[in-house]
Amino acid sequence: MPPDTLSPKILDCIRRALDEDIASGDATSNAIIPPDESVLGRIIAKQAGIVAGLQIAQASFQLLDEQVAFRALVDDGSVVKSGQTLANLSGSARSILTAERTALNFLMRMSGIATLTHNFVQAVAG
């Protein structure tokens, strides 16, 4: 889903997170990666759990650079295994590397909450 389907308050939160993380730019990426360099990337689950926040992760990349292509391979709420690919990305190497920490912070936090909630529900089921 494109970022414009998110509420303005959520988009503002993502923008603030990006601004806080990159402030005046990603000095390392800008110093060593040519401006026209493109990459393919994957977001991979480091642990088994419930995925949540893919649309927020997508917005993190696309608010920085709308040309970054983001294709989720699972839906939010899906049970995923460690090592499973959650999404594929392509586009500017600088843009993807600059936004990745913000995108992953949202995705990890939201997935962690979803996983813990799922575990509590399972514990009290029946």
PDB file of C-alpha atoms in Angstrom:
ATOM      1  CA  MET A   1       0.000   0.000   0.000  1.00  0.00           C
ATOM      2  CA  PRO A   2       1.294   3.465  -0.779  1.00  0.00           C
ATOM      3  CA  PRO A   3       2.116   5.777   2.132  1.00  0.00           C
ATOM      4  CA  ASP A   4      -0.752   8.137   1.276  1.00  0.00           C
ATOM      5  CA  THR A   5      -3.223   5.564   2.636  1.00  0.00           C
ATOM      6  CA  LEU A   6      -1.865   6.168   6.151  1.00  0.00           C
ATOM      7  CA  SER A   7      -3.323   8.851   8.392  1.00  0.00           C
ATOM      8  CA  PRO A   8      -1.614  12.250   8.422  1.00  0.00           C
ATOM      9  CA  LYS A   9      -0.673  11.746  12.100  1.00  0.00           C
ATOM     10  CA  ILE A  10       1.115   8.481  11.328  1.00  0.00           C
ATOM     11  CA  LEU A  11       2.902  10.019   8.343  1.00  0.00           C
ATOM     12  CA  ASP A  12       3.975  12.926  10.552  1.00  0.00           C
ATOM     13  CA  CYS A  13       5.360  10.473  13.124  1.00  0.00           C
ATOM     14  CA  ILE A  14       7.360   8.690  10.416  1.00  0.00           C
ATOM     15  CA  ARG A  15       8.677  12.008   9.072  1.00  0.00           C
ATOM     16  CA  ARG A  16       9.773  13.052  12.572  1.00  0.00           C
ATOM     17  CA  ALA A  17      11.564   9.720  13.046  1.00  0.00           C
ATOM     18  CA  LEU A  18      13.339  10.120   9.709  1.00  0.00           C
ATOM     19  CA  ASP A  19      14.287  13.702  10.546  1.00  0.00           C
ATOM     20  CA  GLU A  20      15.645  12.650  13.929  1.00  0.00           C
ATOM     21  CA  ASP A  21      17.662   9.794  12.471  1.00  0.00           C
ATOM     22  CA  ILE A  22      19.144  11.449   9.416  1.00  0.00           C
ATOM     23  CA  ALA A  23      19.023  15.164  10.328  1.00  0.00           C
ATOM     24  CA  SER A  24      21.410  16.631   7.746  1.00  0.00           C
ATOM     25  CA  GLY A  25      21.789  13.427   5.729  1.00  0.00           C
ATOM     26  CA  ASP A  26      23.501  10.083   5.902  1.00  0.00           C
ATOM     27  CA  ALA A  27      27.148  11.152   5.809  1.00  0.00           C
ATOM     28  CA  THR A  28      28.499   7.617   5.379  1.00  0.00           C
ATOM     29  CA  SER A  29      26.210   6.683   2.472  1.00  0.00           C
ATOM     30  CA  ASN A  30      26.765  10.052   0.810  1.00  0.00           C
ATOM     31  CA  ALA A  31      30.543   9.703   1.135  1.00  0.00           C
ATOM     32  CA  ILE A  32      30.951   6.178  -0.241  1.00  0.00           C
ATOM     33  CA  ILE A  33      27.945   5.414  -2.467  1.00  0.00           C
ATOM     34  CA  PRO A  34      27.634   7.029  -5.889  1.00  0.00           C
ATOM     35  CA  PRO A  35      24.402   9.053  -6.241  1.00  0.00           C
ATOM     36  CA  ASP A  36      23.152   6.917  -9.141  1.00  0.00           C
ATOM     37  CA  GLU A  37      23.860   3.517  -7.496  1.00  0.00           C
ATOM     38  CA  SER A  38      20.821   1.211  -7.343  1.00  0.00           C
ATOM     39  CA  VAL A  39      20.380  -1.848  -5.141  1.00  0.00           C
ATOM     40  CA  LEU A  40      18.040  -4.733  -4.491  1.00  0.00           C
ATOM     41  CA  GLY A  41      17.360  -5.470  -0.847  1.00  0.00           C
ATOM     42  CA  ARG A  42      15.371  -7.784   1.382  1.00  0.00           C
ATOM     43  CA  ILE A  43      13.893  -7.437   4.820  1.00  0.00           C
ATOM     44  CA  ILE A  44      14.397 -10.734   6.624  1.00  0.00           C
ATOM     45  CA  ALA A  45      12.895 -11.841   9.930  1.00  0.00           C
ATOM     46  CA  LYS A  46      15.598 -12.405  12.542  1.00  0.00           C
ATOM     47  CA  GLN A  47      13.212 -14.356  14.759  1.00  0.00           C
ATOM     48  CA  ALA A  48       9.976 -16.280  14.425  1.00  0.00           C
ATOM     49  CA  GLY A  49       6.908 -14.257  15.359  1.00  0.00           C
ATOM     50  CA  ILE A  50       4.007 -12.186  14.130  1.00  0.00           C
ATOM     51  CA  VAL A  51       4.853  -9.498  11.604  1.00  0.00           C
ATOM     52  CA  ALA A  52       3.364  -6.029  11.978  1.00  0.00           C
ATOM     53  CA  GLY A  53       4.247  -2.639  10.540  1.00  0.00           C
ATOM     54  CA  LEU A  54       5.070  -3.425   6.925  1.00  0.00           C
ATOM     55  CA  GLN A  55       3.104  -0.427   5.661  1.00  0.00           C
ATOM     56  CA  ILE A  56       4.962   1.816   8.126  1.00  0.00           C
ATOM     57  CA  ALA A  57       8.286   0.399   6.923  1.00  0.00           C
ATOM     58  CA  GLN A  58       7.258   1.002   3.314  1.00  0.00           C
ATOM     59  CA  ALA A  59       6.284   4.581   4.123  1.00  0.00           C
ATOM     60  CA  SER A  60       9.647   5.148   5.818  1.00  0.00           C
ATOM     61  CA  PHE A  61      11.439   4.364   2.568  1.00  0.00           C
ATOM     62  CA  GLN A  62       8.980   6.094   0.248  1.00  0.00           C
ATOM     63  CA  LEU A  63       8.652   9.313   2.256  1.00  0.00           C
ATOM     64  CA  LEU A  64      12.394   9.694   1.837  1.00  0.00           C
ATOM     65  CA  ASP A  65      12.350   8.612  -1.831  1.00  0.00           C
ATOM     66  CA  GLU A  66       9.087   7.818  -3.610  1.00  0.00           C
ATOM     67  CA  GLN A  67      11.031   5.906  -6.270  1.00  0.00           C
ATOM     68  CA  VAL A  68      11.986   3.126  -3.835  1.00  0.00           C
ATOM     69  CA  ALA A  69       9.964   0.021  -4.755  1.00  0.00           C
ATOM     70  CA  PHE A  70       8.704  -1.970  -1.775  1.00  0.00           C
ATOM     71  CA  ARG A  71       6.956  -5.318  -2.186  1.00  0.00           C
ATOM     72  CA  ALA A  72       5.699  -7.055   0.928  1.00  0.00           C
ATOM     73  CA  LEU A  73       5.785 -10.848   0.648  1.00  0.00           C
ATOM     74  CA  VAL A  74       3.622 -11.455   3.738  1.00  0.00           C
ATOM     75  CA  ASP A  75       0.706  -9.630   5.313  1.00  0.00           C
ATOM     76  CA  ASP A  76       0.683  -7.941   8.685  1.00  0.00           C
ATOM     77  CA  GLY A  77      -0.542 -10.474  11.227  1.00  0.00           C
ATOM     78  CA  SER A  78       1.225 -13.369   9.508  1.00  0.00           C
ATOM     79  CA  VAL A  79       3.200 -15.910  11.498  1.00  0.00           C
ATOM     80  CA  VAL A  80       6.759 -15.848  10.145  1.00  0.00           C
ATOM     81  CA  LYS A  81       9.826 -18.002  10.646  1.00  0.00           C
ATOM     82  CA  SER A  82      13.335 -16.865  11.432  1.00  0.00           C
ATOM     83  CA  GLY A  83      15.110 -16.202   8.136  1.00  0.00           C
ATOM     84  CA  GLN A  84      11.904 -15.660   6.166  1.00  0.00           C
ATOM     85  CA  THR A  85      11.929 -12.781   3.681  1.00  0.00           C
ATOM     86  CA  LEU A  86       9.220 -10.269   4.579  1.00  0.00           C
ATOM     87  CA  ALA A  87       9.702  -7.752   1.769  1.00  0.00           C
ATOM     88  CA  ASN A  88      11.822  -6.933  -1.259  1.00  0.00           C
ATOM     89  CA  LEU A  89      13.118  -3.453  -2.048  1.00  0.00           C
ATOM     90  CA  SER A  90      14.764  -1.818  -5.001  1.00  0.00           C
ATOM     91  CA  GLY A  91      15.909   1.668  -5.771  1.00  0.00           C
ATOM     92  CA  SER A  92      18.537   4.194  -4.834  1.00  0.00           C
ATOM     93  CA  ALA A  93      21.195   2.644  -2.611  1.00  0.00           C
ATOM     94  CA  ARG A  94      21.580   5.917  -0.728  1.00  0.00           C
ATOM     95  CA  SER A  95      17.846   6.204  -0.080  1.00  0.00           C
ATOM     96  CA  ILE A  96      17.435   2.599   1.052  1.00  0.00           C
ATOM     97  CA  LEU A  97      20.439   2.719   3.388  1.00  0.00           C
ATOM     98  CA  THR A  98      19.415   6.109   4.759  1.00  0.00           C
ATOM     99  CA  ALA A  99      15.849   5.032   5.623  1.00  0.00           C
ATOM    100  CA  GLU A 100      16.564   1.462   6.704  1.00  0.00           C
ATOM    101  CA  ARG A 101      17.170   2.123  10.401  1.00  0.00           C
ATOM    102  CA  THR A 102      13.906   4.049  10.777  1.00  0.00           C
ATOM    103  CA  ALA A 103      11.940   1.459   8.792  1.00  0.00           C
ATOM    104  CA  LEU A 104      13.396  -1.450  10.740  1.00  0.00           C
ATOM    105  CA  ASN A 105      12.912   0.264  14.106  1.00  0.00           C
ATOM    106  CA  PHE A 106       9.188   0.617  13.429  1.00  0.00           C
ATOM    107  CA  LEU A 107       8.901  -2.888  12.000  1.00  0.00           C
ATOM    108  CA  MET A 108      10.789  -4.558  14.860  1.00  0.00           C
ATOM    109  CA  ARG A 109       8.904  -2.691  17.577  1.00  0.00           C
ATOM    110  CA  MET A 110       5.483  -3.331  16.071  1.00  0.00           C
ATOM    111  CA  SER A 111       6.260  -6.987  15.325  1.00  0.00           C
ATOM    112  CA  GLY A 112       7.571  -7.452  18.860  1.00  0.00           C
ATOM    113  CA  ILE A 113       4.331  -6.086  20.308  1.00  0.00           C
ATOM    114  CA  ALA A 114       2.243  -8.261  17.969  1.00  0.00           C
ATOM    115  CA  THR A 115       4.276 -11.346  18.866  1.00  0.00           C
ATOM    116  CA  LEU A 116       4.050 -10.735  22.614  1.00  0.00           C
ATOM    117  CA  THR A 117       0.300 -10.118  22.345  1.00  0.00           C
ATOM    118  CA  HIS A 118      -0.091 -13.359  20.388  1.00  0.00           C
ATOM    119  CA  ASN A 119       1.867 -15.235  23.060  1.00  0.00           C
ATOM    120  CA  PHE A 120      -0.388 -13.843  25.810  1.00  0.00           C
ATOM    121  CA  VAL A 121      -3.520 -14.775  23.866  1.00  0.00           C
ATOM    122  CA  GLN A 122      -2.187 -18.312  23.379  1.00  0.00           C
ATOM    123  CA  ALA A 123      -1.333 -18.574  27.083  1.00  0.00           C
ATOM    124  CA  VAL A 124      -4.883 -17.771  28.220  1.00  0.00           C
ATOM    125  CA  ALA A 125      -6.754 -19.545  25.405  1.00  0.00           C
ATOM    126  CA  GLY A 126      -9.439 -21.931  26.639  1.00  0.00           C
TER     127      GLY A 126
END
